Amino acid sequence: MGQHLSRTVAEGRAFMQVINGQPADAMSGGRIDVVSPSDGKVFASIPAAGAADVDRAVKSSKKAFEEGPWSRMPAFERGRLLTKLGQLIEKNGDELAALESRDTGKPIRQGKADVVATMRYYEFYGGAADKIHGDTIPFLDGYTALTLREPHGVVAGIIPWNYPMQILARVAGAALAMGNTLVVKPAEDASLTTIRIAELALEAGFPEGVFNVVTGYGRDAGAALSAHPEIDYVTFTGSTMTGTAIQQAAAINNRGVTMELGGKSPQIVFADADLEKALPVLVNAIIQNGGQTCSAGSRVLLEKPIYETVAKELAARFGALVAKPHDADGDLGPMVNKKQQGQVRNLVAAAEEAGVSVLARGSIDPTAPEAGFYVEPTLFGSVDPLANIAQQEVFGPVLTLFAFDGEAEAVRLANSTDYGLVAGIWTKDGALQHRMAKRVRAGQVFVNGYGAGGGIELPFGGFKKSGHGREKGFEALFDMSATKTIVFNHG
Ligand code: NAI
Ligand code: MG
């Protein structure tokens, strides 16, 4: 696929929601402009749904759960539908990659990588659907006790804009495999692939109402969805603040939630580490997707003897980074929107004003349109662990370096933020690898590596303010279901 498709895809298209198997405009008729982050220009539009649209979608999903063929479908047939959806995603991969890239500003190669991971989620959960089961439990004489894993009912998925297709896939894959029905609210800045994938789900043969999509602003459609009394479970990925609001809304109805709320993830490099292997990974973990990644490796902790050498190497690499339009496939693209561009610029400026030293700055392609939402990648050195830039999630291409002296300080520094999502540990010392992996508070720990290209099979989620509940892997199927215990007294 050439650059051409990612430049022209969806031009002028007025996208529709997918509710009860039909395309649906917002009841109010309101629309939201879809802007290309690469040039700031409007190229399409999506419906601006409100509470009435959400209510329609939830009622449709509830009906599909209670009355539709879905509720009686054998698990292997649900699995087949998911597998079929994965195949359709692969078949339409060029279009989906182009849509995701144009909508979010991410380089087209990242859009393509996202398609591959997305397809894998549907393949994985398609295969898993009929392989999860309950137990029989040794109990009293005269009794037989067993458990079933039952779906919650209607699951609400509130999706962010950074990896829309992948995050939708990990939610939809697990929720649908377990027999739930789904109402998805993608981010107002990145709804296009969600709409296309719901259309493909209909093509795959999912019954109407099983996979509904409402589009709109968080404060309207998102808030109405998380507070809706007929929603049985809410799963959310996004900011800590919005996560708190969604939990409060879901608490009104005492509903369960899964929260994936970002991080300030450390990569800890000991003096004996294989630096040749580590260096490109240290850079990529913060530059991939322009740093707009919940699991971005945004803090690099360097053991004192190697601090100067590694800082110099990283500075050289950071200085060479170039942000380009999504279709030019640079080291990174623009930020997703003006707000995110402003957030990154403000946090960088505030750190500089506070005296944090800038070791290197990448650049913005001089031919990139001025109205695009670009920022310069920035590397900060010798950062005070209590500084704001060391504590707050920037969600941009901004890396902070710290020096540590020995294992105990490495652990203390690694755990010194409110977050606990992912960590990387770099050392050849096997015993140290094990000790560090156990003492770092993070939902995923990588040793001599970082990130996993989607990590479809690997349970993922946070400690501390990074959230709770687990997605991905087989484990997500537990969050997306509830145990029912049945006891027979047969004498
Ligand atoms: P956000 O958390 O507000 O948006 C994520 C989703 O929540 C979107 O679909 C949005 O429409 C929806 N939403 C917003 N307010 C809502 C409400 N009151 N009720 C229900 N749904 C609501 O994130 P935003 O404002 O776009 O980005 C701000 C910051 O959030 C970023 O700078 C970044 O630090 C963090 N973030 C983290 C992500 C992650 O992967 N953990 C993803 C996106 C953002
Ligand atoms: Mg967009």
GROMACS .gro file of N, CA and C and ligand atoms in nm, residues 34-37 43 102-105 188-192 336, ligand 2:
model
   46
   34VAL      N    1  -1.392   1.541   1.161
   34VAL     CA    2  -1.275   1.455   1.176
   34VAL      C    3  -1.156   1.529   1.115
   35VAL      N    4  -1.056   1.553   1.198
   35VAL     CA    5  -0.942   1.636   1.159
   35VAL      C    6  -0.819   1.548   1.141
   36SER      N    7  -0.742   1.574   1.037
   36SER     CA    8  -0.613   1.505   1.021
   36SER      C    9  -0.509   1.577   1.106
   37PRO      N   10  -0.449   1.508   1.202
   37PRO     CA   11  -0.347   1.573   1.287
   37PRO      C   12  -0.224   1.617   1.206
   43PHE      N   13  -1.142   1.621   0.719
   43PHE     CA   14  -1.158   1.538   0.599
   43PHE      C   15  -1.281   1.448   0.603
  102ARG      N   16  -0.444   0.810   0.922
  102ARG     CA   17  -0.491   0.946   0.890
  102ARG      C   18  -0.566   1.008   1.007
  103ASP      N   19  -0.641   0.926   1.079
  103ASP     CA   20  -0.726   0.976   1.187
  103ASP      C   21  -0.645   1.016   1.310
  104THR      N   22  -0.539   0.941   1.339
  104THR     CA   23  -0.463   0.965   1.463
  104THR      C   24  -0.330   1.036   1.438
  105GLY      N   25  -0.283   1.037   1.314
  105GLY     CA   26  -0.153   1.097   1.283
  105GLY      C   27  -0.037   1.000   1.296
  188GLU      N   28  -1.366   1.067   2.046
  188GLU     CA   29  -1.413   1.161   1.944
  188GLU      C   30  -1.304   1.192   1.841
  189ASP      N   31  -1.178   1.177   1.880
  189ASP     CA   32  -1.067   1.204   1.789
  189ASP      C   33  -1.024   1.085   1.706
  190ALA      N   34  -1.083   0.970   1.729
  190ALA     CA   35  -1.038   0.851   1.655
  190ALA      C   36  -1.147   0.745   1.657
  191SER      N   37  -1.251   0.768   1.579
  191SER     CA   38  -1.365   0.675   1.578
  191SER      C   39  -1.374   0.594   1.449
  192LEU      N   40  -1.293   0.627   1.350
  192LEU     CA   41  -1.320   0.573   1.216
  192LEU      C   42  -1.301   0.423   1.206
  336VAL      N   43  -0.209   1.366   1.852
  336VAL     CA   44  -0.341   1.336   1.799
  336VAL      C   45  -0.428   1.459   1.779
  493MG      MG   46  -0.876   1.202   1.445
   0.00000   0.00000   0.00000
